[in-house]
Amino acid sequence: MPLIPEEPQIHESAQGPRVTPAASRTAPTPRPVPGPRPAAPSRPGRPGPARPTPPAQRTSRESAGSPQPGANAPATPSTSVAQPQIQLIPASVEGALDAAEEAVDLLLDSGRAPGEVLVLTTGDPHPWATHELSFGADSYWAQHDAGDDVFYADASALDRAAARPVVVVALNGGPDESAATALPLALGRAGALLIVCGDPQRINSLLGAGV
Protein backbone atom coordinates (compact mmCIF):
# COMPACT_ATOMS: atom_id res chain seq x y z
CA MET A 1 0.00 0.00 0.00
CA PRO A 2 2.71 2.58 0.76
CA LEU A 3 3.91 2.06 -2.77
CA ILE A 4 0.73 3.57 -4.14
CA PRO A 5 1.25 7.08 -2.61
CA GLU A 6 4.89 6.93 -3.52
CA GLU A 7 4.14 6.42 -7.17
CA PRO A 8 2.20 9.66 -7.60
CA GLN A 9 4.95 11.48 -5.80
CA ILE A 10 7.46 10.01 -8.20
CA HIS A 11 5.28 11.01 -11.15
CA GLU A 12 4.88 14.52 -9.80
CA SER A 13 8.60 14.90 -9.34
CA ALA A 14 9.11 13.57 -12.85
CA GLN A 15 6.64 16.06 -14.17
CA GLY A 16 8.32 18.87 -12.28
CA PRO A 17 11.64 18.68 -14.12
CA ARG A 18 9.81 18.32 -17.38
CA VAL A 19 8.01 21.57 -16.72
CA THR A 20 11.23 23.41 -16.07
CA PRO A 21 12.72 22.57 -19.48
CA ALA A 22 9.39 23.48 -20.99
CA ALA A 23 9.67 26.82 -19.22
CA SER A 24 13.17 27.16 -20.57
CA ARG A 25 11.78 26.40 -23.98
CA THR A 26 9.14 29.06 -23.57
CA ALA A 27 11.91 31.60 -22.93
CA PRO A 28 13.29 31.20 -26.44
CA THR A 29 9.78 31.56 -27.83
CA PRO A 30 10.87 34.95 -29.26
CA ARG A 31 12.71 32.74 -31.78
CA PRO A 32 9.50 32.41 -33.77
CA VAL A 33 10.25 36.03 -34.70
CA PRO A 34 11.87 34.63 -37.86
CA GLY A 35 8.27 34.51 -38.98
CA PRO A 36 8.61 38.11 -40.30
CA ARG A 37 11.53 36.94 -42.43
CA PRO A 38 9.17 36.23 -45.32
CA ALA A 39 9.18 39.99 -45.69
CA ALA A 40 12.88 39.75 -46.56
CA PRO A 41 12.30 38.24 -50.01
CA SER A 42 10.14 41.24 -50.83
CA ARG A 43 12.98 43.62 -49.87
CA PRO A 44 15.39 42.45 -52.56
CA GLY A 45 12.71 43.19 -55.08
CA ARG A 46 12.32 46.72 -53.73
CA PRO A 47 15.91 47.85 -53.18
CA GLY A 48 15.76 50.79 -55.53
CA PRO A 49 12.37 52.24 -54.58
CA ALA A 50 12.74 51.27 -50.91
CA ARG A 51 15.38 53.95 -50.33
CA PRO A 52 13.03 56.87 -50.79
CA THR A 53 10.43 56.31 -48.08
CA PRO A 54 7.54 58.16 -49.77
CA PRO A 55 7.61 56.07 -52.97
CA ALA A 56 7.78 52.90 -50.88
CA GLN A 57 4.52 53.92 -49.18
CA ARG A 58 2.93 54.62 -52.54
CA THR A 59 3.82 51.16 -53.79
CA SER A 60 2.29 49.65 -50.65
CA ARG A 61 -0.94 51.53 -51.28
CA GLU A 62 -1.03 50.37 -54.85
CA SER A 63 -0.21 46.80 -53.84
CA ALA A 64 -3.96 46.11 -53.71
CA GLY A 65 -3.68 45.16 -57.38
CA SER A 66 -0.87 42.66 -57.82
CA PRO A 67 -0.34 43.35 -61.56
CA GLN A 68 -0.15 47.11 -61.02
CA PRO A 69 2.92 47.35 -58.74
CA GLY A 70 5.15 46.17 -61.54
CA ALA A 71 3.92 48.97 -63.77
CA ASN A 72 4.01 51.49 -60.93
CA ALA A 73 7.59 50.63 -59.95
CA PRO A 74 9.14 52.38 -62.98
CA ALA A 75 6.89 55.35 -62.30
CA THR A 76 8.45 55.96 -58.87
CA PRO A 77 11.96 56.75 -60.17
CA SER A 78 10.45 59.31 -62.53
CA THR A 79 8.91 61.13 -59.57
CA SER A 80 12.23 61.07 -57.73
CA VAL A 81 13.92 62.52 -60.79
CA ALA A 82 11.31 65.27 -61.01
CA GLN A 83 11.82 66.17 -57.36
CA PRO A 84 15.51 65.98 -56.44
CA GLN A 85 16.59 66.64 -52.89
CA ILE A 86 17.84 70.14 -52.06
CA GLN A 87 20.71 70.66 -49.63
CA LEU A 88 21.73 74.13 -48.46
CA ILE A 89 25.28 74.79 -47.29
CA PRO A 90 25.68 78.14 -45.48
CA ALA A 91 28.60 80.13 -46.87
CA SER A 92 29.56 83.71 -47.53
CA VAL A 93 29.91 85.05 -51.05
CA GLU A 94 33.69 84.76 -50.72
CA GLY A 95 33.51 81.23 -49.30
CA ALA A 96 30.76 79.80 -51.52
CA LEU A 97 33.21 78.39 -54.06
CA ASP A 98 35.31 76.74 -51.34
CA ALA A 99 32.15 75.26 -49.83
CA ALA A 100 31.21 73.90 -53.25
CA GLU A 101 34.66 72.31 -53.59
CA GLU A 102 34.27 70.65 -50.18
CA ALA A 103 30.83 69.38 -51.20
CA VAL A 104 32.32 67.86 -54.36
CA ASP A 105 35.05 66.15 -52.33
CA LEU A 106 32.44 64.65 -50.01
CA LEU A 107 30.38 63.46 -52.96
CA LEU A 108 33.37 61.74 -54.53
CA ASP A 109 34.39 60.22 -51.19
CA SER A 110 30.85 58.86 -50.75
CA GLY A 111 31.11 56.99 -54.05
CA ARG A 112 29.77 59.43 -56.60
CA ALA A 113 31.47 59.21 -59.97
CA PRO A 114 33.13 62.47 -61.09
CA GLY A 115 31.06 62.50 -64.25
CA GLU A 116 27.87 62.64 -62.17
CA VAL A 117 28.66 66.09 -60.71
CA LEU A 118 28.09 69.50 -62.30
CA VAL A 119 29.30 72.65 -60.51
CA LEU A 120 27.85 76.07 -61.37
CA THR A 121 29.06 79.50 -60.30
CA THR A 122 26.98 82.69 -60.30
CA GLY A 123 29.93 85.05 -59.90
CA ASP A 124 33.55 84.57 -60.91
CA PRO A 125 34.06 81.35 -62.88
CA HIS A 126 35.87 78.43 -61.33
CA PRO A 127 39.65 78.52 -62.01
CA TRP A 128 39.37 75.21 -63.86
CA ALA A 129 36.75 76.63 -66.21
CA THR A 130 38.86 79.73 -66.83
CA HIS A 131 41.88 77.57 -67.63
CA GLU A 132 40.02 75.20 -69.96
CA LEU A 133 38.22 78.01 -71.76
CA SER A 134 41.61 79.47 -72.61
CA PHE A 135 42.02 76.57 -75.04
CA GLY A 136 38.72 77.37 -76.74
CA ALA A 137 35.04 76.79 -76.12
CA ASP A 138 34.96 73.69 -78.33
CA SER A 139 37.50 71.73 -76.31
CA TYR A 140 35.93 73.03 -73.10
CA TRP A 141 32.44 71.77 -73.94
CA ALA A 142 33.88 68.57 -75.41
CA GLN A 143 34.93 67.64 -71.89
CA HIS A 144 31.39 68.33 -70.72
CA ASP A 145 29.98 66.07 -73.42
CA ALA A 146 32.47 63.32 -72.54
CA GLY A 147 31.10 63.25 -68.99
CA ASP A 148 34.25 61.71 -67.54
CA ASP A 149 34.95 64.26 -64.82
CA VAL A 150 33.42 66.96 -62.67
CA PHE A 151 32.44 69.84 -64.93
CA TYR A 152 32.55 73.49 -63.87
CA ALA A 153 30.49 76.05 -65.72
CA ASP A 154 29.06 79.51 -65.32
CA ALA A 155 25.40 79.60 -64.39
CA SER A 156 24.72 81.74 -67.44
CA ALA A 157 25.73 78.76 -69.64
CA LEU A 158 23.36 76.39 -67.88
CA ASP A 159 21.17 76.13 -70.98
CA ARG A 160 23.97 74.26 -72.71
CA ALA A 161 24.79 72.00 -69.77
CA ALA A 162 23.23 68.56 -69.72
CA ALA A 163 21.50 67.04 -66.71
CA ARG A 164 23.60 65.20 -64.15
CA PRO A 165 22.64 63.30 -60.99
CA VAL A 166 24.14 66.00 -58.75
CA VAL A 167 24.33 69.74 -59.39
CA VAL A 168 26.27 72.03 -57.04
CA VAL A 169 25.61 75.78 -57.23
CA ALA A 170 28.03 78.27 -55.66
CA LEU A 171 26.39 81.66 -55.06
CA ASN A 172 29.75 83.44 -55.21
CA GLY A 173 28.41 86.72 -56.54
CA GLY A 174 26.39 88.03 -59.42
CA PRO A 175 23.02 89.76 -59.39
CA ASP A 176 20.05 88.21 -57.63
CA GLU A 177 18.15 88.09 -60.91
CA SER A 178 20.75 85.83 -62.48
CA ALA A 179 20.83 83.57 -59.43
CA ALA A 180 17.03 83.46 -59.27
CA THR A 181 17.00 82.29 -62.88
CA ALA A 182 19.86 79.83 -62.44
CA LEU A 183 18.50 78.00 -59.41
CA PRO A 184 15.28 76.73 -61.04
CA LEU A 185 17.29 75.65 -64.08
CA ALA A 186 19.85 73.94 -61.85
CA LEU A 187 17.03 72.15 -60.06
CA GLY A 188 15.79 70.92 -63.41
CA ARG A 189 19.28 69.65 -64.32
CA ALA A 190 19.74 67.79 -61.03
CA GLY A 191 18.64 64.19 -61.31
CA ALA A 192 18.90 63.31 -57.61
CA LEU A 193 20.46 66.12 -55.57
CA LEU A 194 20.86 69.90 -55.77
CA ILE A 195 23.41 71.49 -53.43
CA VAL A 196 23.38 75.27 -53.08
CA CYS A 197 26.26 77.01 -51.29
CA GLY A 198 25.66 80.57 -50.13
CA ASP A 199 23.79 82.76 -47.71
CA PRO A 200 20.83 80.74 -46.33
CA GLN A 201 18.41 83.69 -46.33
CA ARG A 202 19.29 84.54 -49.91
CA ILE A 203 19.00 80.91 -50.96
CA ASN A 204 15.59 80.48 -49.33
CA SER A 205 14.27 83.66 -50.90
CA LEU A 206 15.61 82.71 -54.32
CA LEU A 207 14.31 79.15 -54.12
CA GLY A 208 10.97 80.33 -52.79
CA ALA A 209 10.61 82.87 -55.59
CA GLY A 210 11.99 80.81 -58.45
CA VAL A 211 11.14 77.19 -57.64
PDB file of C-alpha atoms in Angstrom:
ATOM      1  CA  MET A   1       0.000   0.000   0.000  1.00  0.00           C
ATOM      2  CA  PRO A   2       2.712   2.578   0.762  1.00  0.00           C
ATOM      3  CA  LEU A   3       3.911   2.057  -2.773  1.00  0.00           C
ATOM      4  CA  ILE A   4       0.734   3.573  -4.141  1.00  0.00           C
ATOM      5  CA  PRO A   5       1.245   7.076  -2.613  1.00  0.00           C
ATOM      6  CA  GLU A   6       4.892   6.926  -3.520  1.00  0.00           C
ATOM      7  CA  GLU A   7       4.141   6.415  -7.170  1.00  0.00           C
ATOM      8  CA  PRO A   8       2.196   9.665  -7.599  1.00  0.00           C
ATOM      9  CA  GLN A   9       4.949  11.482  -5.800  1.00  0.00           C
ATOM     10  CA  ILE A  10       7.459  10.009  -8.201  1.00  0.00           C
ATOM     11  CA  HIS A  11       5.275  11.011 -11.148  1.00  0.00           C
ATOM     12  CA  GLU A  12       4.877  14.525  -9.798  1.00  0.00           C
ATOM     13  CA  SER A  13       8.600  14.898  -9.339  1.00  0.00           C
ATOM     14  CA  ALA A  14       9.105  13.575 -12.855  1.00  0.00           C
ATOM     15  CA  GLN A  15       6.638  16.057 -14.170  1.00  0.00           C
ATOM     16  CA  GLY A  16       8.320  18.870 -12.284  1.00  0.00           C
ATOM     17  CA  PRO A  17      11.644  18.678 -14.120  1.00  0.00           C
ATOM     18  CA  ARG A  18       9.809  18.318 -17.383  1.00  0.00           C
ATOM     19  CA  VAL A  19       8.005  21.573 -16.721  1.00  0.00           C
ATOM     20  CA  THR A  20      11.230  23.407 -16.072  1.00  0.00           C
ATOM     21  CA  PRO A  21      12.724  22.569 -19.482  1.00  0.00           C
ATOM     22  CA  ALA A  22       9.392  23.477 -20.987  1.00  0.00           C
ATOM     23  CA  ALA A  23       9.671  26.817 -19.225  1.00  0.00           C
ATOM     24  CA  SER A  24      13.171  27.158 -20.574  1.00  0.00           C
ATOM     25  CA  ARG A  25      11.778  26.396 -23.981  1.00  0.00           C
ATOM     26  CA  THR A  26       9.139  29.062 -23.567  1.00  0.00           C
ATOM     27  CA  ALA A  27      11.906  31.595 -22.929  1.00  0.00           C
ATOM     28  CA  PRO A  28      13.294  31.200 -26.444  1.00  0.00           C
ATOM     29  CA  THR A  29       9.781  31.556 -27.827  1.00  0.00           C
ATOM     30  CA  PRO A  30      10.867  34.948 -29.258  1.00  0.00           C
ATOM     31  CA  ARG A  31      12.712  32.741 -31.782  1.00  0.00           C
ATOM     32  CA  PRO A  32       9.496  32.412 -33.768  1.00  0.00           C
ATOM     33  CA  VAL A  33      10.249  36.028 -34.697  1.00  0.00           C
ATOM     34  CA  PRO A  34      11.870  34.635 -37.857  1.00  0.00           C
ATOM     35  CA  GLY A  35       8.272  34.513 -38.980  1.00  0.00           C
ATOM     36  CA  PRO A  36       8.611  38.115 -40.304  1.00  0.00           C
ATOM     37  CA  ARG A  37      11.528  36.941 -42.429  1.00  0.00           C
ATOM     38  CA  PRO A  38       9.170  36.231 -45.323  1.00  0.00           C
ATOM     39  CA  ALA A  39       9.183  39.995 -45.693  1.00  0.00           C
ATOM     40  CA  ALA A  40      12.885  39.746 -46.565  1.00  0.00           C
ATOM     41  CA  PRO A  41      12.296  38.240 -50.011  1.00  0.00           C
ATOM     42  CA  SER A  42      10.145  41.237 -50.829  1.00  0.00           C
ATOM     43  CA  ARG A  43      12.984  43.618 -49.869  1.00  0.00           C
ATOM     44  CA  PRO A  44      15.387  42.451 -52.559  1.00  0.00           C
ATOM     45  CA  GLY A  45      12.711  43.185 -55.077  1.00  0.00           C
ATOM     46  CA  ARG A  46      12.321  46.720 -53.729  1.00  0.00           C
ATOM     47  CA  PRO A  47      15.908  47.851 -53.185  1.00  0.00           C
ATOM     48  CA  GLY A  48      15.759  50.786 -55.529  1.00  0.00           C
ATOM     49  CA  PRO A  49      12.371  52.239 -54.576  1.00  0.00           C
ATOM     50  CA  ALA A  50      12.742  51.270 -50.911  1.00  0.00           C
ATOM     51  CA  ARG A  51      15.376  53.945 -50.334  1.00  0.00           C
ATOM     52  CA  PRO A  52      13.030  56.866 -50.789  1.00  0.00           C
ATOM     53  CA  THR A  53      10.427  56.310 -48.080  1.00  0.00           C
ATOM     54  CA  PRO A  54       7.541  58.159 -49.770  1.00  0.00           C
ATOM     55  CA  PRO A  55       7.613  56.075 -52.974  1.00  0.00           C
ATOM     56  CA  ALA A  56       7.781  52.901 -50.878  1.00  0.00           C
ATOM     57  CA  GLN A  57       4.518  53.918 -49.182  1.00  0.00           C
ATOM     58  CA  ARG A  58       2.934  54.620 -52.538  1.00  0.00           C
ATOM     59  CA  THR A  59       3.816  51.161 -53.792  1.00  0.00           C
ATOM     60  CA  SER A  60       2.292  49.646 -50.653  1.00  0.00           C
ATOM     61  CA  ARG A  61      -0.940  51.531 -51.278  1.00  0.00           C
ATOM     62  CA  GLU A  62      -1.030  50.373 -54.850  1.00  0.00           C
ATOM     63  CA  SER A  63      -0.206  46.797 -53.842  1.00  0.00           C
ATOM     64  CA  ALA A  64      -3.956  46.114 -53.715  1.00  0.00           C
ATOM     65  CA  GLY A  65      -3.679  45.158 -57.375  1.00  0.00           C
ATOM     66  CA  SER A  66      -0.874  42.658 -57.824  1.00  0.00           C
ATOM     67  CA  PRO A  67      -0.339  43.352 -61.556  1.00  0.00           C
ATOM     68  CA  GLN A  68      -0.148  47.110 -61.019  1.00  0.00           C
ATOM     69  CA  PRO A  69       2.922  47.349 -58.737  1.00  0.00           C
ATOM     70  CA  GLY A  70       5.146  46.169 -61.544  1.00  0.00           C
ATOM     71  CA  ALA A  71       3.918  48.971 -63.767  1.00  0.00           C
ATOM     72  CA  ASN A  72       4.015  51.490 -60.932  1.00  0.00           C
ATOM     73  CA  ALA A  73       7.590  50.626 -59.953  1.00  0.00           C
ATOM     74  CA  PRO A  74       9.136  52.381 -62.982  1.00  0.00           C
ATOM     75  CA  ALA A  75       6.891  55.346 -62.300  1.00  0.00           C
ATOM     76  CA  THR A  76       8.450  55.956 -58.867  1.00  0.00           C
ATOM     77  CA  PRO A  77      11.957  56.755 -60.169  1.00  0.00           C
ATOM     78  CA  SER A  78      10.445  59.309 -62.527  1.00  0.00           C
ATOM     79  CA  THR A  79       8.910  61.127 -59.572  1.00  0.00           C
ATOM     80  CA  SER A  80      12.230  61.070 -57.727  1.00  0.00           C
ATOM     81  CA  VAL A  81      13.919  62.524 -60.793  1.00  0.00           C
ATOM     82  CA  ALA A  82      11.311  65.266 -61.012  1.00  0.00           C
ATOM     83  CA  GLN A  83      11.820  66.171 -57.355  1.00  0.00           C
ATOM     84  CA  PRO A  84      15.507  65.979 -56.441  1.00  0.00           C
ATOM     85  CA  GLN A  85      16.589  66.643 -52.894  1.00  0.00           C
ATOM     86  CA  ILE A  86      17.836  70.141 -52.064  1.00  0.00           C
ATOM     87  CA  GLN A  87      20.710  70.664 -49.635  1.00  0.00           C
ATOM     88  CA  LEU A  88      21.731  74.128 -48.457  1.00  0.00           C
ATOM     89  CA  ILE A  89      25.282  74.792 -47.289  1.00  0.00           C
ATOM     90  CA  PRO A  90      25.685  78.136 -45.480  1.00  0.00           C
ATOM     91  CA  ALA A  91      28.599  80.135 -46.875  1.00  0.00           C
ATOM     92  CA  SER A  92      29.563  83.710 -47.530  1.00  0.00           C
ATOM     93  CA  VAL A  93      29.911  85.052 -51.046  1.00  0.00           C
ATOM     94  CA  GLU A  94      33.686  84.757 -50.724  1.00  0.00           C
ATOM     95  CA  GLY A  95      33.511  81.229 -49.296  1.00  0.00           C
ATOM     96  CA  ALA A  96      30.763  79.802 -51.519  1.00  0.00           C
ATOM     97  CA  LEU A  97      33.206  78.386 -54.058  1.00  0.00           C
ATOM     98  CA  ASP A  98      35.311  76.736 -51.343  1.00  0.00           C
ATOM     99  CA  ALA A  99      32.151  75.262 -49.832  1.00  0.00           C
ATOM    100  CA  ALA A 100      31.212  73.900 -53.251  1.00  0.00           C
ATOM    101  CA  GLU A 101      34.657  72.305 -53.586  1.00  0.00           C
ATOM    102  CA  GLU A 102      34.268  70.647 -50.185  1.00  0.00           C
ATOM    103  CA  ALA A 103      30.831  69.378 -51.203  1.00  0.00           C
ATOM    104  CA  VAL A 104      32.320  67.862 -54.358  1.00  0.00           C
ATOM    105  CA  ASP A 105      35.050  66.149 -52.332  1.00  0.00           C
ATOM    106  CA  LEU A 106      32.441  64.649 -50.006  1.00  0.00           C
ATOM    107  CA  LEU A 107      30.385  63.463 -52.955  1.00  0.00           C
ATOM    108  CA  LEU A 108      33.372  61.738 -54.529  1.00  0.00           C
ATOM    109  CA  ASP A 109      34.387  60.215 -51.193  1.00  0.00           C
ATOM    110  CA  SER A 110      30.854  58.864 -50.751  1.00  0.00           C
ATOM    111  CA  GLY A 111      31.112  56.995 -54.054  1.00  0.00           C
ATOM    112  CA  ARG A 112      29.769  59.434 -56.601  1.00  0.00           C
ATOM    113  CA  ALA A 113      31.470  59.212 -59.972  1.00  0.00           C
ATOM    114  CA  PRO A 114      33.133  62.469 -61.089  1.00  0.00           C
ATOM    115  CA  GLY A 115      31.063  62.498 -64.251  1.00  0.00           C
ATOM    116  CA  GLU A 116      27.870  62.635 -62.165  1.00  0.00           C
ATOM    117  CA  VAL A 117      28.657  66.086 -60.710  1.00  0.00           C
ATOM    118  CA  LEU A 118      28.093  69.501 -62.304  1.00  0.00           C
ATOM    119  CA  VAL A 119      29.299  72.648 -60.507  1.00  0.00           C
ATOM    120  CA  LEU A 120      27.847  76.067 -61.373  1.00  0.00           C
ATOM    121  CA  THR A 121      29.059  79.497 -60.303  1.00  0.00           C
ATOM    122  CA  THR A 122      26.979  82.686 -60.302  1.00  0.00           C
ATOM    123  CA  GLY A 123      29.933  85.055 -59.898  1.00  0.00           C
ATOM    124  CA  ASP A 124      33.552  84.571 -60.914  1.00  0.00           C
ATOM    125  CA  PRO A 125      34.062  81.354 -62.880  1.00  0.00           C
ATOM    126  CA  HIS A 126      35.868  78.429 -61.334  1.00  0.00           C
ATOM    127  CA  PRO A 127      39.648  78.516 -62.014  1.00  0.00           C
ATOM    128  CA  TRP A 128      39.366  75.209 -63.862  1.00  0.00           C
ATOM    129  CA  ALA A 129      36.750  76.630 -66.207  1.00  0.00           C
ATOM    130  CA  THR A 130      38.859  79.728 -66.831  1.00  0.00           C
ATOM    131  CA  HIS A 131      41.878  77.573 -67.629  1.00  0.00           C
ATOM    132  CA  GLU A 132      40.016  75.203 -69.958  1.00  0.00           C
ATOM    133  CA  LEU A 133      38.222  78.009 -71.764  1.00  0.00           C
ATOM    134  CA  SER A 134      41.613  79.473 -72.607  1.00  0.00           C
ATOM    135  CA  PHE A 135      42.016  76.566 -75.038  1.00  0.00           C
ATOM    136  CA  GLY A 136      38.724  77.367 -76.738  1.00  0.00           C
ATOM    137  CA  ALA A 137      35.044  76.787 -76.120  1.00  0.00           C
ATOM    138  CA  ASP A 138      34.960  73.690 -78.325  1.00  0.00           C
ATOM    139  CA  SER A 139      37.504  71.734 -76.305  1.00  0.00           C
ATOM    140  CA  TYR A 140      35.930  73.032 -73.098  1.00  0.00           C
ATOM    141  CA  TRP A 141      32.443  71.768 -73.941  1.00  0.00           C
ATOM    142  CA  ALA A 142      33.884  68.571 -75.409  1.00  0.00           C
ATOM    143  CA  GLN A 143      34.934  67.643 -71.890  1.00  0.00           C
ATOM    144  CA  HIS A 144      31.385  68.330 -70.722  1.00  0.00           C
ATOM    145  CA  ASP A 145      29.982  66.068 -73.421  1.00  0.00           C
ATOM    146  CA  ALA A 146      32.468  63.320 -72.541  1.00  0.00           C
ATOM    147  CA  GLY A 147      31.098  63.246 -68.986  1.00  0.00           C
ATOM    148  CA  ASP A 148      34.248  61.708 -67.544  1.00  0.00           C
ATOM    149  CA  ASP A 149      34.954  64.256 -64.817  1.00  0.00           C
ATOM    150  CA  VAL A 150      33.421  66.964 -62.665  1.00  0.00           C
ATOM    151  CA  PHE A 151      32.445  69.841 -64.929  1.00  0.00           C
ATOM    152  CA  TYR A 152      32.550  73.489 -63.873  1.00  0.00           C
ATOM    153  CA  ALA A 153      30.493  76.051 -65.725  1.00  0.00           C
ATOM    154  CA  ASP A 154      29.059  79.512 -65.323  1.00  0.00           C
ATOM    155  CA  ALA A 155      25.397  79.602 -64.391  1.00  0.00           C
ATOM    156  CA  SER A 156      24.717  81.741 -67.441  1.00  0.00           C
ATOM    157  CA  ALA A 157      25.730  78.763 -69.640  1.00  0.00           C
ATOM    158  CA  LEU A 158      23.361  76.386 -67.885  1.00  0.00           C
ATOM    159  CA  ASP A 159      21.166  76.129 -70.976  1.00  0.00           C
ATOM    160  CA  ARG A 160      23.965  74.264 -72.705  1.00  0.00           C
ATOM    161  CA  ALA A 161      24.789  72.003 -69.773  1.00  0.00           C
ATOM    162  CA  ALA A 162      23.234  68.560 -69.721  1.00  0.00           C
ATOM    163  CA  ALA A 163      21.501  67.044 -66.706  1.00  0.00           C
ATOM    164  CA  ARG A 164      23.596  65.197 -64.145  1.00  0.00           C
ATOM    165  CA  PRO A 165      22.637  63.297 -60.991  1.00  0.00           C
ATOM    166  CA  VAL A 166      24.141  65.998 -58.748  1.00  0.00           C
ATOM    167  CA  VAL A 167      24.327  69.741 -59.387  1.00  0.00           C
ATOM    168  CA  VAL A 168      26.268  72.027 -57.044  1.00  0.00           C
ATOM    169  CA  VAL A 169      25.613  75.775 -57.234  1.00  0.00           C
ATOM    170  CA  ALA A 170      28.027  78.269 -55.665  1.00  0.00           C
ATOM    171  CA  LEU A 171      26.393  81.657 -55.064  1.00  0.00           C
ATOM    172  CA  ASN A 172      29.748  83.438 -55.206  1.00  0.00           C
ATOM    173  CA  GLY A 173      28.413  86.722 -56.543  1.00  0.00           C
ATOM    174  CA  GLY A 174      26.394  88.034 -59.416  1.00  0.00           C
ATOM    175  CA  PRO A 175      23.016  89.764 -59.385  1.00  0.00           C
ATOM    176  CA  ASP A 176      20.052  88.208 -57.633  1.00  0.00           C
ATOM    177  CA  GLU A 177      18.151  88.095 -60.915  1.00  0.00           C
ATOM    178  CA  SER A 178      20.755  85.826 -62.481  1.00  0.00           C
ATOM    179  CA  ALA A 179      20.828  83.565 -59.429  1.00  0.00           C
ATOM    180  CA  ALA A 180      17.031  83.458 -59.265  1.00  0.00           C
ATOM    181  CA  THR A 181      16.999  82.285 -62.885  1.00  0.00           C
ATOM    182  CA  ALA A 182      19.865  79.828 -62.440  1.00  0.00           C
ATOM    183  CA  LEU A 183      18.496  78.004 -59.408  1.00  0.00           C
ATOM    184  CA  PRO A 184      15.276  76.727 -61.041  1.00  0.00           C
ATOM    185  CA  LEU A 185      17.291  75.653 -64.081  1.00  0.00           C
ATOM    186  CA  ALA A 186      19.845  73.942 -61.854  1.00  0.00           C
ATOM    187  CA  LEU A 187      17.034  72.149 -60.057  1.00  0.00           C
ATOM    188  CA  GLY A 188      15.788  70.915 -63.407  1.00  0.00           C
ATOM    189  CA  ARG A 189      19.276  69.654 -64.320  1.00  0.00           C
ATOM    190  CA  ALA A 190      19.744  67.792 -61.031  1.00  0.00           C
ATOM    191  CA  GLY A 191      18.641  64.191 -61.308  1.00  0.00           C
ATOM    192  CA  ALA A 192      18.902  63.309 -57.609  1.00  0.00           C
ATOM    193  CA  LEU A 193      20.464  66.123 -55.568  1.00  0.00           C
ATOM    194  CA  LEU A 194      20.856  69.897 -55.774  1.00  0.00           C
ATOM    195  CA  ILE A 195      23.413  71.489 -53.433  1.00  0.00           C
ATOM    196  CA  VAL A 196      23.383  75.274 -53.080  1.00  0.00           C
ATOM    197  CA  CYS A 197      26.259  77.010 -51.293  1.00  0.00           C
ATOM    198  CA  GLY A 198      25.664  80.569 -50.127  1.00  0.00           C
ATOM    199  CA  ASP A 199      23.785  82.763 -47.712  1.00  0.00           C
ATOM    200  CA  PRO A 200      20.834  80.743 -46.331  1.00  0.00           C
ATOM    201  CA  GLN A 201      18.410  83.686 -46.333  1.00  0.00           C
ATOM    202  CA  ARG A 202      19.290  84.536 -49.912  1.00  0.00           C
ATOM    203  CA  ILE A 203      18.999  80.905 -50.960  1.00  0.00           C
ATOM    204  CA  ASN A 204      15.594  80.481 -49.333  1.00  0.00           C
ATOM    205  CA  SER A 205      14.271  83.661 -50.901  1.00  0.00           C
ATOM    206  CA  LEU A 206      15.608  82.715 -54.323  1.00  0.00           C
ATOM    207  CA  LEU A 207      14.314  79.151 -54.119  1.00  0.00           C
ATOM    208  CA  GLY A 208      10.969  80.328 -52.794  1.00  0.00           C
ATOM    209  CA  ALA A 209      10.607  82.867 -55.591  1.00  0.00           C
ATOM    210  CA  GLY A 210      11.989  80.815 -58.454  1.00  0.00           C
ATOM    211  CA  VAL A 211      11.138  77.192 -57.645  1.00  0.00           C
TER     212      VAL A 211
END
